[in-house]
């Protein structure tokens, strides 16, 4: 069974959104440097996520579902009447993602095709990001669990 592994919150004003979520829920939100875009990691003390500058006026919160094969699940999305709105893209050294639209015009991401231990090793190598990782033991069917899509 696949589950949500990451979320992204778009914001027109990142500092205003950071203040809102920090004061509302007590989340820890910190800037990520060196990504070529404004991006923040969100630590909910559970499922992790990100916050980024809104890229278009209609952009909403996006949940990412961990899947064993992005290609297989992309085919399932289309077979069931959904659409692929952002084609498969690599997250270097970690796996791939696609952004999909369901039959009700809701966007979501599929994230997969990576080794969980490889992802953990890659993230720990990035200075300052290892505190965001919540390592776990994952099954072969669910090789990825709560971690990222911080390099979109």
PDB file of C-alpha atoms in Angstrom:
ATOM      1  CA  UNK A   1       0.000   0.000   0.000  1.00  0.00           C
ATOM      2  CA  UNK A   2       1.338   3.428  -0.934  1.00  0.00           C
ATOM      3  CA  UNK A   3       1.241   6.370   1.454  1.00  0.00           C
ATOM      4  CA  UNK A   4       2.004  10.091   1.533  1.00  0.00           C
ATOM      5  CA  UNK A   5       5.747  10.619   1.977  1.00  0.00           C
ATOM      6  CA  UNK A   6       6.108  14.372   1.505  1.00  0.00           C
ATOM      7  CA  UNK A   7       4.055  17.533   0.994  1.00  0.00           C
ATOM      8  CA  UNK A   8       4.809  20.951  -0.466  1.00  0.00           C
ATOM      9  CA  UNK A   9       3.116  24.207   0.472  1.00  0.00           C
ATOM     10  CA  UNK A  10       3.339  27.017  -2.109  1.00  0.00           C
ATOM     11  CA  UNK A  11       3.413  30.550  -0.707  1.00  0.00           C
ATOM     12  CA  UNK A  12       3.290  34.052  -2.162  1.00  0.00           C
ATOM     13  CA  UNK A  13       5.251  35.340   0.846  1.00  0.00           C
ATOM     14  CA  UNK A  14       7.474  32.643   2.360  1.00  0.00           C
ATOM     15  CA  UNK A  15       8.230  34.514   5.576  1.00  0.00           C
ATOM     16  CA  UNK A  16       4.545  35.231   6.188  1.00  0.00           C
ATOM     17  CA  UNK A  17       3.662  31.565   5.579  1.00  0.00           C
ATOM     18  CA  UNK A  18       6.538  30.416   7.803  1.00  0.00           C
ATOM     19  CA  UNK A  19       5.275  32.631  10.623  1.00  0.00           C
ATOM     20  CA  UNK A  20       1.707  31.387  10.151  1.00  0.00           C
ATOM     21  CA  UNK A  21       2.522  27.642  10.272  1.00  0.00           C
ATOM     22  CA  UNK A  22       5.121  28.026  13.016  1.00  0.00           C
ATOM     23  CA  UNK A  23       2.717  29.928  15.275  1.00  0.00           C
ATOM     24  CA  UNK A  24      -0.305  27.795  14.378  1.00  0.00           C
ATOM     25  CA  UNK A  25       1.189  24.288  14.663  1.00  0.00           C
ATOM     26  CA  UNK A  26       4.644  24.799  16.197  1.00  0.00           C
ATOM     27  CA  UNK A  27       6.330  23.404  13.086  1.00  0.00           C
ATOM     28  CA  UNK A  28      10.054  23.965  12.600  1.00  0.00           C
ATOM     29  CA  UNK A  29      10.660  25.613   9.202  1.00  0.00           C
ATOM     30  CA  UNK A  30      14.128  26.433   7.893  1.00  0.00           C
ATOM     31  CA  UNK A  31      15.636  27.747   4.649  1.00  0.00           C
ATOM     32  CA  UNK A  32      17.461  25.353   2.369  1.00  0.00           C
ATOM     33  CA  UNK A  33      20.438  26.900   0.576  1.00  0.00           C
ATOM     34  CA  UNK A  34      21.960  25.956  -2.763  1.00  0.00           C
ATOM     35  CA  UNK A  35      18.831  24.735  -4.537  1.00  0.00           C
ATOM     36  CA  UNK A  36      18.560  27.518  -7.080  1.00  0.00           C
ATOM     37  CA  UNK A  37      15.132  28.472  -5.744  1.00  0.00           C
ATOM     38  CA  UNK A  38      13.491  29.712  -2.556  1.00  0.00           C
ATOM     39  CA  UNK A  39      12.738  26.555  -0.575  1.00  0.00           C
ATOM     40  CA  UNK A  40      12.206  25.696   3.083  1.00  0.00           C
ATOM     41  CA  UNK A  41      12.053  22.339   4.821  1.00  0.00           C
ATOM     42  CA  UNK A  42       9.080  21.834   7.123  1.00  0.00           C
ATOM     43  CA  UNK A  43       9.450  19.580  10.155  1.00  0.00           C
ATOM     44  CA  UNK A  44       6.003  18.681  11.471  1.00  0.00           C
ATOM     45  CA  UNK A  45       7.528  16.278  14.003  1.00  0.00           C
ATOM     46  CA  UNK A  46       5.982  13.551  11.886  1.00  0.00           C
ATOM     47  CA  UNK A  47       5.641  13.631   8.119  1.00  0.00           C
ATOM     48  CA  UNK A  48       8.146  16.077   6.609  1.00  0.00           C
ATOM     49  CA  UNK A  49       7.496  18.542   3.847  1.00  0.00           C
ATOM     50  CA  UNK A  50       8.614  21.655   2.082  1.00  0.00           C
ATOM     51  CA  UNK A  51       7.522  25.201   1.391  1.00  0.00           C
ATOM     52  CA  UNK A  52       8.363  27.095  -1.778  1.00  0.00           C
ATOM     53  CA  UNK A  53       7.583  30.272  -3.652  1.00  0.00           C
ATOM     54  CA  UNK A  54       4.275  29.829  -5.513  1.00  0.00           C
ATOM     55  CA  UNK A  55       5.071  29.116  -9.188  1.00  0.00           C
ATOM     56  CA  UNK A  56       1.642  29.947 -10.641  1.00  0.00           C
ATOM     57  CA  UNK A  57      -1.544  31.527  -9.235  1.00  0.00           C
ATOM     58  CA  UNK A  58      -3.528  28.276  -9.043  1.00  0.00           C
ATOM     59  CA  UNK A  59      -0.796  26.207  -7.362  1.00  0.00           C
ATOM     60  CA  UNK A  60      -2.093  24.453  -4.256  1.00  0.00           C
ATOM     61  CA  UNK A  61      -0.557  22.178  -1.594  1.00  0.00           C
ATOM     62  CA  UNK A  62       0.807  19.030  -3.244  1.00  0.00           C
ATOM     63  CA  UNK A  63       1.086  15.660  -1.516  1.00  0.00           C
ATOM     64  CA  UNK A  64       3.633  13.128  -2.792  1.00  0.00           C
ATOM     65  CA  UNK A  65       2.834   9.424  -2.629  1.00  0.00           C
ATOM     66  CA  UNK A  66       5.692   6.923  -2.321  1.00  0.00           C
ATOM     67  CA  UNK A  67       5.444   4.244  -5.011  1.00  0.00           C
ATOM     68  CA  UNK A  68       7.765   1.394  -6.027  1.00  0.00           C
ATOM     69  CA  UNK A  69       7.689   2.412  -9.721  1.00  0.00           C
ATOM     70  CA  UNK A  70       6.878   5.883 -11.064  1.00  0.00           C
ATOM     71  CA  UNK A  71       6.378   4.449 -14.576  1.00  0.00           C
ATOM     72  CA  UNK A  72       3.974   1.744 -13.391  1.00  0.00           C
ATOM     73  CA  UNK A  73       1.900   4.174 -11.344  1.00  0.00           C
ATOM     74  CA  UNK A  74       1.904   6.783 -14.130  1.00  0.00           C
ATOM     75  CA  UNK A  75       0.351   4.173 -16.417  1.00  0.00           C
ATOM     76  CA  UNK A  76      -2.240   3.356 -13.717  1.00  0.00           C
ATOM     77  CA  UNK A  77      -3.105   7.056 -13.321  1.00  0.00           C
ATOM     78  CA  UNK A  78      -3.813   7.374 -17.046  1.00  0.00           C
ATOM     79  CA  UNK A  79      -5.699   4.058 -17.234  1.00  0.00           C
ATOM     80  CA  UNK A  80      -7.979   5.236 -14.416  1.00  0.00           C
ATOM     81  CA  UNK A  81      -8.749   8.542 -16.160  1.00  0.00           C
ATOM     82  CA  UNK A  82      -6.124  10.789 -14.555  1.00  0.00           C
ATOM     83  CA  UNK A  83      -3.401  12.767 -16.319  1.00  0.00           C
ATOM     84  CA  UNK A  84       0.333  13.252 -15.984  1.00  0.00           C
ATOM     85  CA  UNK A  85       0.816  17.037 -15.836  1.00  0.00           C
ATOM     86  CA  UNK A  86       4.570  17.089 -15.083  1.00  0.00           C
ATOM     87  CA  UNK A  87       6.412  14.206 -16.746  1.00  0.00           C
ATOM     88  CA  UNK A  88       8.917  11.976 -14.972  1.00  0.00           C
ATOM     89  CA  UNK A  89      11.870  13.930 -13.627  1.00  0.00           C
ATOM     90  CA  UNK A  90      14.943  12.739 -11.781  1.00  0.00           C
ATOM     91  CA  UNK A  91      15.794  13.670  -8.229  1.00  0.00           C
ATOM     92  CA  UNK A  92      19.558  13.113  -8.713  1.00  0.00           C
ATOM     93  CA  UNK A  93      20.879  10.075  -6.890  1.00  0.00           C
ATOM     94  CA  UNK A  94      17.521   9.419  -5.255  1.00  0.00           C
ATOM     95  CA  UNK A  95      14.736   8.459  -7.634  1.00  0.00           C
ATOM     96  CA  UNK A  96      12.062  10.076  -9.784  1.00  0.00           C
ATOM     97  CA  UNK A  97       8.788  11.936  -9.484  1.00  0.00           C
ATOM     98  CA  UNK A  98       5.812  12.881 -11.651  1.00  0.00           C
ATOM     99  CA  UNK A  99       2.964  15.261 -10.924  1.00  0.00           C
ATOM    100  CA  UNK A 100      -0.469  13.860 -11.706  1.00  0.00           C
ATOM    101  CA  UNK A 101      -4.027  15.172 -11.904  1.00  0.00           C
ATOM    102  CA  UNK A 102      -6.778  12.909 -10.612  1.00  0.00           C
ATOM    103  CA  UNK A 103     -10.277  12.633 -12.103  1.00  0.00           C
ATOM    104  CA  UNK A 104     -11.453  15.503  -9.853  1.00  0.00           C
ATOM    105  CA  UNK A 105      -8.701  17.958 -10.940  1.00  0.00           C
ATOM    106  CA  UNK A 106      -6.598  17.495  -7.801  1.00  0.00           C
ATOM    107  CA  UNK A 107      -2.835  17.486  -8.301  1.00  0.00           C
ATOM    108  CA  UNK A 108      -0.567  15.002  -6.478  1.00  0.00           C
ATOM    109  CA  UNK A 109       2.891  13.605  -6.982  1.00  0.00           C
ATOM    110  CA  UNK A 110       4.194  10.072  -7.272  1.00  0.00           C
ATOM    111  CA  UNK A 111       7.715   9.622  -5.940  1.00  0.00           C
ATOM    112  CA  UNK A 112       9.691   6.421  -6.296  1.00  0.00           C
ATOM    113  CA  UNK A 113      12.200   4.214  -8.091  1.00  0.00           C
ATOM    114  CA  UNK A 114      14.848   4.930  -5.456  1.00  0.00           C
ATOM    115  CA  UNK A 115      16.528   2.987  -2.712  1.00  0.00           C
ATOM    116  CA  UNK A 116      15.561   4.188   0.768  1.00  0.00           C
ATOM    117  CA  UNK A 117      19.086   3.714   2.121  1.00  0.00           C
ATOM    118  CA  UNK A 118      20.550   5.529  -0.897  1.00  0.00           C
ATOM    119  CA  UNK A 119      18.206   8.452  -0.240  1.00  0.00           C
ATOM    120  CA  UNK A 120      19.157   8.591   3.442  1.00  0.00           C
ATOM    121  CA  UNK A 121      22.878   8.479   2.573  1.00  0.00           C
ATOM    122  CA  UNK A 122      22.460  11.219  -0.050  1.00  0.00           C
ATOM    123  CA  UNK A 123      20.523  13.494   2.274  1.00  0.00           C
ATOM    124  CA  UNK A 124      22.917  12.994   5.168  1.00  0.00           C
ATOM    125  CA  UNK A 125      25.730  14.076   2.854  1.00  0.00           C
ATOM    126  CA  UNK A 126      24.025  17.440   2.363  1.00  0.00           C
ATOM    127  CA  UNK A 127      25.122  19.754   5.157  1.00  0.00           C
ATOM    128  CA  UNK A 128      22.314  20.635   7.540  1.00  0.00           C
ATOM    129  CA  UNK A 129      19.625  18.408   6.033  1.00  0.00           C
ATOM    130  CA  UNK A 130      20.250  15.280   8.091  1.00  0.00           C
ATOM    131  CA  UNK A 131      18.112  16.680  10.926  1.00  0.00           C
ATOM    132  CA  UNK A 132      15.065  16.501   8.629  1.00  0.00           C
ATOM    133  CA  UNK A 133      15.379  12.781   8.013  1.00  0.00           C
ATOM    134  CA  UNK A 134      13.266  10.391   9.972  1.00  0.00           C
ATOM    135  CA  UNK A 135      14.969   7.049   9.104  1.00  0.00           C
ATOM    136  CA  UNK A 136      12.813   3.971   9.199  1.00  0.00           C
ATOM    137  CA  UNK A 137      12.903   0.361   8.121  1.00  0.00           C
ATOM    138  CA  UNK A 138      10.890   0.101   4.929  1.00  0.00           C
ATOM    139  CA  UNK A 139       9.622  -2.945   3.099  1.00  0.00           C
ATOM    140  CA  UNK A 140      10.620  -3.784  -0.452  1.00  0.00           C
ATOM    141  CA  UNK A 141       7.105  -2.799  -1.574  1.00  0.00           C
ATOM    142  CA  UNK A 142       7.510   0.637   0.003  1.00  0.00           C
ATOM    143  CA  UNK A 143      11.168   1.533  -0.521  1.00  0.00           C
ATOM    144  CA  UNK A 144      10.703   5.206   0.350  1.00  0.00           C
ATOM    145  CA  UNK A 145       9.173   6.794   3.392  1.00  0.00           C
ATOM    146  CA  UNK A 146       8.733  10.324   4.774  1.00  0.00           C
ATOM    147  CA  UNK A 147      11.619  12.276   3.402  1.00  0.00           C
ATOM    148  CA  UNK A 148      11.582  14.769   0.540  1.00  0.00           C
ATOM    149  CA  UNK A 149      11.079  16.298  -2.793  1.00  0.00           C
ATOM    150  CA  UNK A 150      13.277  19.220  -1.980  1.00  0.00           C
ATOM    151  CA  UNK A 151      15.032  19.501  -5.341  1.00  0.00           C
ATOM    152  CA  UNK A 152      12.140  20.222  -7.682  1.00  0.00           C
TER     153      UNK A 152
END
